[in-house]
Short mmCIF file of C-alpha atoms and ligand atoms in Angstrom, two decimals:
data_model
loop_
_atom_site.label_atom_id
_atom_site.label_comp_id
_atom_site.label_asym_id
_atom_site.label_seq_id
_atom_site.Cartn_x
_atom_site.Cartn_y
_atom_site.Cartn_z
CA UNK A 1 0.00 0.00 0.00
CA UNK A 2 1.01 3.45 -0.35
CA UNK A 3 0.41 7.23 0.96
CA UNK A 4 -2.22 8.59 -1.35
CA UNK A 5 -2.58 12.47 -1.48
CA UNK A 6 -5.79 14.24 -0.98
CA UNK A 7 -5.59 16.08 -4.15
CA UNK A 8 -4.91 12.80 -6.16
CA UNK A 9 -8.09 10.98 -3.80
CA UNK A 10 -10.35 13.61 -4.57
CA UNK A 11 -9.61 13.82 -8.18
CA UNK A 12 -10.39 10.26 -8.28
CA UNK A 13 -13.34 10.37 -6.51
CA UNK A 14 -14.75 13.13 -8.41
CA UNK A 15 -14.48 10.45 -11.99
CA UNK A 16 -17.62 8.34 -12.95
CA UNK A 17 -16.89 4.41 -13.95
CA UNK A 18 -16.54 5.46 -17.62
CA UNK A 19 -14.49 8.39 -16.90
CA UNK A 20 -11.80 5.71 -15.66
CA UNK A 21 -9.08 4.04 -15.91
CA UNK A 22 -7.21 7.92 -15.94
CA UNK A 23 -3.56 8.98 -15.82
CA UNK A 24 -4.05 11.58 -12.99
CA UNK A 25 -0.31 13.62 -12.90
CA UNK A 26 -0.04 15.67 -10.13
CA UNK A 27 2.42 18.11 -11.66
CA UNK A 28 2.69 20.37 -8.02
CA UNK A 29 4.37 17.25 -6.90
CA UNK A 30 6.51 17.07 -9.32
CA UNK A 31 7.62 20.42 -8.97
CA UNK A 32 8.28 19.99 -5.23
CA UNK A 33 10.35 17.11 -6.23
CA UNK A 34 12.36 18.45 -9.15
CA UNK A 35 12.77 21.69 -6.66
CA UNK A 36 14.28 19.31 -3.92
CA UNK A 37 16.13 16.76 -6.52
CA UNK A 38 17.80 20.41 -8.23
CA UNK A 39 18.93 21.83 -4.13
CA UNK A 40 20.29 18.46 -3.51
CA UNK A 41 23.06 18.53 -6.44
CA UNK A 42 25.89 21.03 -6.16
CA UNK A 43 25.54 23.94 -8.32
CA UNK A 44 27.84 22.71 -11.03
CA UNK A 45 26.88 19.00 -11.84
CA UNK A 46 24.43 19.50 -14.42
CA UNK A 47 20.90 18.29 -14.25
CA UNK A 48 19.31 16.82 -17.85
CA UNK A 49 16.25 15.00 -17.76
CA UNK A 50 15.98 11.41 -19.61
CA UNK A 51 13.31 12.25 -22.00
CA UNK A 52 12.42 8.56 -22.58
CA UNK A 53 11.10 8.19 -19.21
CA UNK A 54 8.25 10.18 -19.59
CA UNK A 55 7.73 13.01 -22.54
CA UNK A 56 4.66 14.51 -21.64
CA UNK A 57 4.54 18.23 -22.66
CA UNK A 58 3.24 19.33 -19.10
CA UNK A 59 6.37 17.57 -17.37
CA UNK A 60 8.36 18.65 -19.69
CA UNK A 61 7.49 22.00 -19.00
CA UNK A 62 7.04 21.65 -15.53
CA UNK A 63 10.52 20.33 -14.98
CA UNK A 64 11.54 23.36 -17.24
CA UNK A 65 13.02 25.17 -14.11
CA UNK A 66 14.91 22.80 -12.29
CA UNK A 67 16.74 21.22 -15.37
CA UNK A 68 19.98 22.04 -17.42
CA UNK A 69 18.29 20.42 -20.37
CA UNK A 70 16.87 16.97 -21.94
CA UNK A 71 18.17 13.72 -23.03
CA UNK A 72 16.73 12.64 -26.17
CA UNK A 73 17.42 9.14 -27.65
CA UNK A 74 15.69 9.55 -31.19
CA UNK A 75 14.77 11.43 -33.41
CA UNK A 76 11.40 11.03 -32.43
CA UNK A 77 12.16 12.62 -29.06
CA UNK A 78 14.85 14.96 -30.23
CA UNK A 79 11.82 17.10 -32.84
CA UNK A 80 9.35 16.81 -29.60
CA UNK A 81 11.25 18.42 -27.16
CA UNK A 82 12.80 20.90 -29.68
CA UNK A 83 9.17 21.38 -30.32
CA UNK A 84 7.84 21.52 -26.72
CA UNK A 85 11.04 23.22 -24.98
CA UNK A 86 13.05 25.56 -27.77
CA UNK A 87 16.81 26.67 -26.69
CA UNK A 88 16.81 24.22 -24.29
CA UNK A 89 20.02 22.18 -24.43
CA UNK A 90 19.37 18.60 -25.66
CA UNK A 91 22.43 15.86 -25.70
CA UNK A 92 21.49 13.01 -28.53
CA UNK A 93 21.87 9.59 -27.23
CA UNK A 94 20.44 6.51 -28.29
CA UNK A 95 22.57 3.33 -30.44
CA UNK A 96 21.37 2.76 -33.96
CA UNK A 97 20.54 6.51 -34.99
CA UNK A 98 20.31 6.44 -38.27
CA UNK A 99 21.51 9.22 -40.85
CA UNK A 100 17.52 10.94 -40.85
CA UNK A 101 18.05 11.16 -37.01
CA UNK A 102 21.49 12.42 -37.09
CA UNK A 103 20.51 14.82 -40.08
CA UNK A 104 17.52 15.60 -37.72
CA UNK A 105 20.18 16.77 -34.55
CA UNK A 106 22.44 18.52 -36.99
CA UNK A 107 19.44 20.73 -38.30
CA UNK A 108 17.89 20.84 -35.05
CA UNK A 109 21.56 22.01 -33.42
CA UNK A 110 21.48 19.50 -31.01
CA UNK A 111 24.28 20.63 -28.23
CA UNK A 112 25.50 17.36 -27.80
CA UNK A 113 25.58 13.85 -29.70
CA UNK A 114 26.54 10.86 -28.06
CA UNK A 115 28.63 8.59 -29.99
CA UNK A 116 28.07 4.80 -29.45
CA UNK A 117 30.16 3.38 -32.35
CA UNK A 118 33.52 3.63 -34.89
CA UNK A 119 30.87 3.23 -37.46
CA UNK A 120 28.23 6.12 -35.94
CA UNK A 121 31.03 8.09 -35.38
CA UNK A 122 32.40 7.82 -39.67
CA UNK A 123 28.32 8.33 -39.95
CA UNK A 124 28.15 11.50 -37.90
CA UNK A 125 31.63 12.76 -40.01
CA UNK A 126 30.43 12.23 -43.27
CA UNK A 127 26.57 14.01 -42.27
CA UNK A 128 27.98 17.07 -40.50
CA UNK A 129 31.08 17.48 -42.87
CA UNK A 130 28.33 18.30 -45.45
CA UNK A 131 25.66 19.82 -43.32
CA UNK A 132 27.72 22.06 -40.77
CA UNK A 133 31.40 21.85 -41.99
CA UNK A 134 32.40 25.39 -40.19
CA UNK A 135 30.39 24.63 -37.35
CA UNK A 136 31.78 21.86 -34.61
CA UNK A 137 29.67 19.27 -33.66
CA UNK A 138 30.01 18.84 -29.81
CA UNK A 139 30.20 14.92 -29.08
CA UNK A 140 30.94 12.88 -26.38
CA UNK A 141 32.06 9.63 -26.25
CA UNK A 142 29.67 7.10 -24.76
CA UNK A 143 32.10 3.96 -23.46
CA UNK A 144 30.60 0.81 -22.20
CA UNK A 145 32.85 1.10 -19.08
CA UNK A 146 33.49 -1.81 -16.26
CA UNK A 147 30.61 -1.34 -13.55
CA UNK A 148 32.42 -1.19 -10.27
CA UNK A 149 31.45 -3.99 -7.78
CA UNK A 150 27.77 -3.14 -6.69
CA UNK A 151 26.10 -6.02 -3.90
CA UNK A 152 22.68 -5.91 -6.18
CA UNK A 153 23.76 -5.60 -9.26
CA UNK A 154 22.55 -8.99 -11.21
CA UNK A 155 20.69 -10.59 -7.82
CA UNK A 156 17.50 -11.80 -8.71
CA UNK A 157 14.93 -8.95 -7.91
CA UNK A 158 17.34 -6.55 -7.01
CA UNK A 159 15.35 -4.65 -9.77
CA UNK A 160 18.62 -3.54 -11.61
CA UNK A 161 19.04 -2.98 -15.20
CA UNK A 162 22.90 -3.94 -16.73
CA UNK A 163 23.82 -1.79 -19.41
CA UNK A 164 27.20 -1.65 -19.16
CA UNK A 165 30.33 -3.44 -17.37
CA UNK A 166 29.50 -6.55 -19.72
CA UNK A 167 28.69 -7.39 -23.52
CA UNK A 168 25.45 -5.15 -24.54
CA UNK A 169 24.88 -3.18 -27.53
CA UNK A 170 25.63 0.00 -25.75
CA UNK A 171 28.32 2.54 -26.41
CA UNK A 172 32.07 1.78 -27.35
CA UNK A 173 34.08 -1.21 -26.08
CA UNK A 174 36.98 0.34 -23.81
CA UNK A 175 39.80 -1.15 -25.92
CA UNK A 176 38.35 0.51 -29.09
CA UNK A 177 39.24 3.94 -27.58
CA UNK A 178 42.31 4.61 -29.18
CA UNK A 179 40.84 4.10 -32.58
CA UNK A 180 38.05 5.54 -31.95
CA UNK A 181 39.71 8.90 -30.75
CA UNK A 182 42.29 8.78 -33.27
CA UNK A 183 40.47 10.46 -36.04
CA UNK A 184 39.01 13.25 -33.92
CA UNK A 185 42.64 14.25 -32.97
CA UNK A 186 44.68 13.42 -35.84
CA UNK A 187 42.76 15.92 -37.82
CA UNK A 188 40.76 13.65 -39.66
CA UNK A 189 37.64 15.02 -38.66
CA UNK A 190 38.42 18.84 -37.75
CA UNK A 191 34.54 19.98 -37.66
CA UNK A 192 33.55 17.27 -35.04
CA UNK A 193 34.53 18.23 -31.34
CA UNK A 194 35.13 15.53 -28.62
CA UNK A 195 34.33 17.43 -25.53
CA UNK A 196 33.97 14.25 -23.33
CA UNK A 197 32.68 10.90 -21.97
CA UNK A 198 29.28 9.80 -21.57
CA UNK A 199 28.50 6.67 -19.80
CA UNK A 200 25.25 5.10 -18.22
CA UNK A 201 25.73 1.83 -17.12
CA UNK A 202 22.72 0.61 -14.81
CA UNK A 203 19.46 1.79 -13.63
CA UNK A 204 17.82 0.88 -10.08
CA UNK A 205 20.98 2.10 -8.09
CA UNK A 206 20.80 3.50 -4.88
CA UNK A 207 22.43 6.76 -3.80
CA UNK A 208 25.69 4.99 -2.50
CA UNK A 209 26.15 2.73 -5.78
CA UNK A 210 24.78 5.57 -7.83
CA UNK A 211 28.16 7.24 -6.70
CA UNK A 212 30.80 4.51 -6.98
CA UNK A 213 29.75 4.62 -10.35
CA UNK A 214 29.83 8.40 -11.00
CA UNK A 215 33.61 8.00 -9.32
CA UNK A 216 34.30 5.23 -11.67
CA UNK A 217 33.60 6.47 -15.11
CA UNK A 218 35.50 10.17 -14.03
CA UNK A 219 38.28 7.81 -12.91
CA UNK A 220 38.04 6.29 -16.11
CA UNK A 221 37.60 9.34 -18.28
CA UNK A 222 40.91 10.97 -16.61
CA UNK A 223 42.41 7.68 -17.15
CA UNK A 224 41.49 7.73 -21.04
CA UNK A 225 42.52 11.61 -20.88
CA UNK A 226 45.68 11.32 -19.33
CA UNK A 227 47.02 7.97 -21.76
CA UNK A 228 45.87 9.79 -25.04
CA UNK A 229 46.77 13.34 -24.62
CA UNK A 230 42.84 14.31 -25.20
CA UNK A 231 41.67 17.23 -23.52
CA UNK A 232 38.25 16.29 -21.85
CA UNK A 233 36.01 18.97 -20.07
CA UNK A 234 32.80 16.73 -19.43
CA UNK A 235 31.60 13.51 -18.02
CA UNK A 236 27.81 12.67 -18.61
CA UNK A 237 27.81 9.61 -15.65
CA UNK A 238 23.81 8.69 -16.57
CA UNK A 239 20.68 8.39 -14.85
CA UNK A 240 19.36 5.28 -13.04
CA UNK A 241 18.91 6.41 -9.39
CA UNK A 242 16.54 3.95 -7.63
CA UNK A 243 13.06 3.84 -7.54
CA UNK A 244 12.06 1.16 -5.03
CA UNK A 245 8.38 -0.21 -6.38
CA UNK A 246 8.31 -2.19 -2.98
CA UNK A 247 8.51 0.64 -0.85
CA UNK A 248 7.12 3.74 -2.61
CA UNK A 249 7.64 5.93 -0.01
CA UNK A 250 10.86 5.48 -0.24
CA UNK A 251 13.34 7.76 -2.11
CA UNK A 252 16.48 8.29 -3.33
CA UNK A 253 19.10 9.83 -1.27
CA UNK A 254 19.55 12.80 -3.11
CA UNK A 255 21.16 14.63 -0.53
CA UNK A 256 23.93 11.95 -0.19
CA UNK A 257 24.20 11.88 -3.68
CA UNK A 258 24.31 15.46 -3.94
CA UNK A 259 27.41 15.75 -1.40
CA UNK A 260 29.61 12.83 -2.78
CA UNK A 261 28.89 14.76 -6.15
CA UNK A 262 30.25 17.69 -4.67
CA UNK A 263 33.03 16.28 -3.31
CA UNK A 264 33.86 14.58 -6.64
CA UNK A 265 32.84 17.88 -8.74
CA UNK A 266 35.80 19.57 -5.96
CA UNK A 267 38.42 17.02 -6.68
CA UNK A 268 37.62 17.73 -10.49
CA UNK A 269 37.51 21.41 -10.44
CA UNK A 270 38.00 21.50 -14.48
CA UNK A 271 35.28 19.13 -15.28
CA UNK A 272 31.90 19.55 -15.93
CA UNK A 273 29.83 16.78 -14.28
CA UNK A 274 26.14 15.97 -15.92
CA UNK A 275 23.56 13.46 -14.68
CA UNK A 276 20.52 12.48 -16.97
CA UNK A 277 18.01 10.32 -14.32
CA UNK A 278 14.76 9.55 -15.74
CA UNK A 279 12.62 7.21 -13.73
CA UNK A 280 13.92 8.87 -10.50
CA UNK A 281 12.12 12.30 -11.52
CA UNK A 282 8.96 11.75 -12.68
CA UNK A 283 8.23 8.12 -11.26
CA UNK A 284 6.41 9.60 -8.11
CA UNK A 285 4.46 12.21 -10.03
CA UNK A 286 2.09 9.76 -12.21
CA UNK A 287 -1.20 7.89 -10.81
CA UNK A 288 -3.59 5.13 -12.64
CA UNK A 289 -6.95 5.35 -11.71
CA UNK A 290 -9.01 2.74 -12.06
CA UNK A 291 -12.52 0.87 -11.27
CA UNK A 292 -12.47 -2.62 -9.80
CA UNK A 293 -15.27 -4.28 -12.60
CA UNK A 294 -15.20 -8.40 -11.04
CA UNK A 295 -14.16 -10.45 -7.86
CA UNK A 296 -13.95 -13.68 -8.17
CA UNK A 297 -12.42 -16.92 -6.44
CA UNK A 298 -9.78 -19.24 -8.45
CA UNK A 299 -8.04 -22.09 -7.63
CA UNK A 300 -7.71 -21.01 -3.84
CA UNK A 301 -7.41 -17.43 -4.64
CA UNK A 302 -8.70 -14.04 -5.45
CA UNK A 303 -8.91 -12.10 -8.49
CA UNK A 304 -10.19 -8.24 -8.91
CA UNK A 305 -10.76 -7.01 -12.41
CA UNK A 306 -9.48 -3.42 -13.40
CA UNK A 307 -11.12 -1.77 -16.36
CA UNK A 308 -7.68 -1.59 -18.09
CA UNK A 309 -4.25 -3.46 -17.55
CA UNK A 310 -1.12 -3.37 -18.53
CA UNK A 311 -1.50 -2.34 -22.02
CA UNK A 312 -1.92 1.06 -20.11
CA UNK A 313 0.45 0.86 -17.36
CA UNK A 314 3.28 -1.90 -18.71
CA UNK A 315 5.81 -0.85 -15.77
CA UNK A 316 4.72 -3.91 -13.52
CA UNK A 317 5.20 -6.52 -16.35
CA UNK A 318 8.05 -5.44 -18.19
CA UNK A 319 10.11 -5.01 -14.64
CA UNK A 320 8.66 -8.04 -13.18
CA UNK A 321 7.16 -6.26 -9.68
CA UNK A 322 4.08 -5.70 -7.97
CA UNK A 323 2.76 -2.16 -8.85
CA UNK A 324 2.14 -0.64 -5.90
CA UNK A 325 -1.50 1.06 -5.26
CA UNK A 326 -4.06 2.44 -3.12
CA UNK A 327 -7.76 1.28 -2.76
CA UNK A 328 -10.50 3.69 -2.66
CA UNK A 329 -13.85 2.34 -1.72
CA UNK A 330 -16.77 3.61 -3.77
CA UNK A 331 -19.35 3.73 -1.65
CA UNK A 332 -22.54 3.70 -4.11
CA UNK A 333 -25.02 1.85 -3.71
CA UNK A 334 -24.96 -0.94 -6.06
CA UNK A 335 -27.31 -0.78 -8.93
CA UNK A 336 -28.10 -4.37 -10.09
CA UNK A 337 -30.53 -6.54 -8.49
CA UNK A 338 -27.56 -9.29 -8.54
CA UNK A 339 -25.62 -9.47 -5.26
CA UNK A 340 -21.91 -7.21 -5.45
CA UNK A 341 -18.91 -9.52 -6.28
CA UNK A 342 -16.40 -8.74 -3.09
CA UNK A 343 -13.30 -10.39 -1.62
CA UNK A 344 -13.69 -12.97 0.62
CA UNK A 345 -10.29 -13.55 1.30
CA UNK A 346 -7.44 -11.08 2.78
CA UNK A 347 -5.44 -10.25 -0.41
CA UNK A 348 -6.52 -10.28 -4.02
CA UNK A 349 -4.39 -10.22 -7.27
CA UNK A 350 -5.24 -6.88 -9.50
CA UNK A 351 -5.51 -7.96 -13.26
CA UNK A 352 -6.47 -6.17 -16.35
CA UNK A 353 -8.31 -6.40 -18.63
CA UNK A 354 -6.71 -8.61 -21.45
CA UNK A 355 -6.80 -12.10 -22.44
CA UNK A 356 -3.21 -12.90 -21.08
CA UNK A 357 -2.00 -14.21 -17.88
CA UNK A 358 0.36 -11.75 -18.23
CA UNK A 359 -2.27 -8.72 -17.19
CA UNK A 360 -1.17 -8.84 -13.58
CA UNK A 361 -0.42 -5.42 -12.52
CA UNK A 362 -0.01 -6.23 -8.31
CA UNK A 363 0.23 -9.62 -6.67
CA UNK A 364 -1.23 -10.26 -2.90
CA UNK A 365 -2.68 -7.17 -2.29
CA UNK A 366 -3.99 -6.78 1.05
CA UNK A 367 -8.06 -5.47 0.47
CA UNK A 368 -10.54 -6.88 2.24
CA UNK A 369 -13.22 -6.39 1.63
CA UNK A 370 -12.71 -5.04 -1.98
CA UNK A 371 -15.95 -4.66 -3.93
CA UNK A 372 -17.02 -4.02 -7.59
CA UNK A 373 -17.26 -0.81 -8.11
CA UNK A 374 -14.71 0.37 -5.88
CA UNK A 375 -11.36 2.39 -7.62
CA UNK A 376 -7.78 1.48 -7.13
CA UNK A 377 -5.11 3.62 -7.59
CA UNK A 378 -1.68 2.45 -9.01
CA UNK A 379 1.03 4.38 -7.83
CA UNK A 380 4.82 5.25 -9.19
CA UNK A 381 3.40 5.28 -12.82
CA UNK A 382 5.23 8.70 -13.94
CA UNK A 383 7.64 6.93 -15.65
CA UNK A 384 8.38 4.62 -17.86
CA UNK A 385 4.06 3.28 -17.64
CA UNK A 386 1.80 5.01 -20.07
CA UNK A 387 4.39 5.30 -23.16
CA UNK A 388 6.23 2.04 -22.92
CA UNK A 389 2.87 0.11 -22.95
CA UNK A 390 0.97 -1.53 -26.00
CA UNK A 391 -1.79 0.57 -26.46
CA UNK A 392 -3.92 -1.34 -28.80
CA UNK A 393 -3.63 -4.49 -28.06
CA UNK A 394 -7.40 -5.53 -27.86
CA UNK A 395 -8.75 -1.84 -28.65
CA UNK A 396 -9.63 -1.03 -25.04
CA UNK A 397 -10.54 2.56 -24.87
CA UNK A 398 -7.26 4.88 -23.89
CA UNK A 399 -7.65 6.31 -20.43
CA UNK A 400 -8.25 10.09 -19.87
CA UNK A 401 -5.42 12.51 -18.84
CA UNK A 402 -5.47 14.66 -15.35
CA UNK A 403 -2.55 17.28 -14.79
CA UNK A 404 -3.31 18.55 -11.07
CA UNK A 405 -1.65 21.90 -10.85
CA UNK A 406 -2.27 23.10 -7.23
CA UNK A 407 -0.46 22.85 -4.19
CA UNK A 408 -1.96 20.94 -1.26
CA UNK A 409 -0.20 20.12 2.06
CA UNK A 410 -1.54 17.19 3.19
CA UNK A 411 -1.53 16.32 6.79
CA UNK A 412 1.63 14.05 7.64
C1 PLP B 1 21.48 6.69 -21.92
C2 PLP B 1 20.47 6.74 -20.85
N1 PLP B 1 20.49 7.78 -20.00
C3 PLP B 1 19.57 7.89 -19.00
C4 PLP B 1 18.60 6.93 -18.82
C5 PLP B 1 17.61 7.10 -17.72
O1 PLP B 1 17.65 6.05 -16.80
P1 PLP B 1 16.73 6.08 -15.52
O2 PLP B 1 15.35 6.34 -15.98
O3 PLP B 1 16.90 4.76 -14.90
O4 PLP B 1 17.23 7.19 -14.64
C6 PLP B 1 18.57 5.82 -19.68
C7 PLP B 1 17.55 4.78 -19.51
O5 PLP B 1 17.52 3.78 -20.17
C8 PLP B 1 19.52 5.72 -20.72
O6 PLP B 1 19.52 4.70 -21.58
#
């Protein structure tokens, strides 16, 4: 279960059956959070905001103040937030771009481009050479770097994601470096300008193993400096601060994060340091609202039936957890002359409304006495939930979209 705000209960309450299921973003939230997430860093790491977690125009714009700029990892995402935020700094990640996306940054002026590959690099050369040959193309280099020792990195549900430190299609093996920087210094490619490393190697770390890493790929990036004679001026050391679906209340240690930062950012006093967390932002901010439309015994246990499922909110099945949620009894009287399907039991499971087993969004949930009728509310769905999941599979209506803009202390 989790702590569900009066503005988000309310706004619930206030939505008829068929108004639900609903996205309900509570965008005052978010700003608190940005606000606190922004105080937390030291005044020169840079804060850019992983697009991919959640592009929304009104978080977007909402995180506006608190950001240096956005992450974008396609073209797709680079035109949108041109489009949504203009002369706001973006940095072009992403493997595979293709030459329409790379054409795409080079029109757009993309600030940064991060290069994964020998071959995207030649690629990026050969587009900007003819597009902007008296104008440098920032880039930094994106390394798939070793992942220092971290306890829950690769345990089973320790709810990290590898991306680095191992084989993956992500950025440039280490002992490709020299060949890779060899034409950017050797005057090969004079209009392309390597300003730095990029790296971002796992997601679901906590504030401690969030900064082992960050030490790690500066280490690394002096290292690589140092050997070849480049001068680098920036590190990009990634997103993937935790987000703990078990414990929602739960955050990141900003604060801790923010000082080792510092102290790292002090011992580095001619780098720039840039972090690009996604899920970690705008997790907290998003809400799916929902009606409860069966209960019914199986096997031994209990099943409630959202109107909706996963094909809105894919976070729980792609990542494998419970989504964590709130229940909000409806207290209507019930308008057939048939009696109310309710829980019998303690817990029920919460599935959707598809014909897969694979619908699950929360295991065991504790809800007795859960009735038809009555609304759930899934928490931690700001990110990475409405625009990973497959919309259409069984043409389910789309939810409705709530942006809550006002400030509301609730009582703690
Ligand atoms: C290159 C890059 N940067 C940043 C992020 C954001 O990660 P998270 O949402 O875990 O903070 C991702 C996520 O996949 C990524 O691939």
């Amino acid at each position: 279960m989790t702590t569900l705000t009066s503005a988000v209960r309310d706004r619930v309450r206030s939505l008829s059956a068929e108004q639900l299921p609903a996205y309900i973003y509570d965008l005052a939230s978010l700003r608190e959070h940005a606000a606190a997430v922004r105080g937390a860093l030291p005044d020169r790491v840079e804060l850019y905001y992983a697009t991919k977690a959640n592009p929304e125009p009104a978080i977007l714009a909402t995180l506006g103040p608190y950001v240096t700029g956005f992450e974008v990892s396609s073209g797709g995402e680079l035109e949108h937030v041109r489009d949504v935020m203009p002369d706001r700094p973006l940095a072009f990640g992403g493997p595979g771009k293709t030459a329409t996306e790379i054409v795409t940054a080079l029109e757009l002026g993309a600030e940064r481009v991060h290069v994964e590959s020998l071959g995207e690099l030649h690629l990026l050369a050969d587009l900007a050479g003819r597009l902007a040959p008296d104008t440098p193309t920032a880039v930094l280099l994106r390394f798939n770097l070793p992942l220092p020792g971290i306890a829950s990195v690769g345990t089973p549900g320790g709810g990290t994601l590898v991306m680095g430190g191992r084989p993956t299609p992500f950025g440039i093996d280490p002992a490709q470096a020299d060949e890779v920087l060899r034409p950017l210094t050797d005057g090969t490619y004079p209009h392309l300008q390597v300003r730095g490393v990029h790296a971002h190697l796992a997601s679901g770390l906590q504030a401690s193993e969030s900064l082992a890493v960050a030490e790690s790929i500066v280490a690394c990036a002096r290292e690589l400096a140092d050997r070849t004679g480049v001068h680098l001026t920036e590190v990009n050391i990634g997103g993937g601060m935790e987000v703990d679906y078990a414990a929602p209340d739960r955050r990141f240690d900003w604060p801790a994060y923010g000082a080792g930062l510092a102290r790292l950012a002090d011992a580095h006093p001619d780098l720039t340091l840039r972090i690009e967390p996604g899920r970690a932002l705008t997790a907290y901010c998003g809400w799916y609202a929902t009606e409860v439309l069966d209960v019914k015994p199986s096997y031994g246990e209990e099943f409630a039936i959202v109107r909706g499922g996963t094909h809105h909110l894919r976070t729980p099945a792609t990542k494998g957890h419970d989504q964590p949620c709130a229940i909000i009894p409806h207290d209507q009287p019930w308008p057939h002359p048939w009696p109310r399907p309710a829980a019998g039991r303690r817990h029920v499971t919460f599935t959707g409304q598809l014909c897969t087993p694979k619908d699950v969004l929360a295991r065991h949930v504790p809800a007795t006495g859960l009735k038809a009728g009555d609304r759930v509310a899934f928490c931690l769905a700001g990110a990475y939930a409405w625009n990973i999941s497959h919309h259409d599979f069984l043409m389910h209506p789309r939810p409705a979209f709530h942006y809550l803009t006002e400030t509301r202390a609730d009582p703690s």
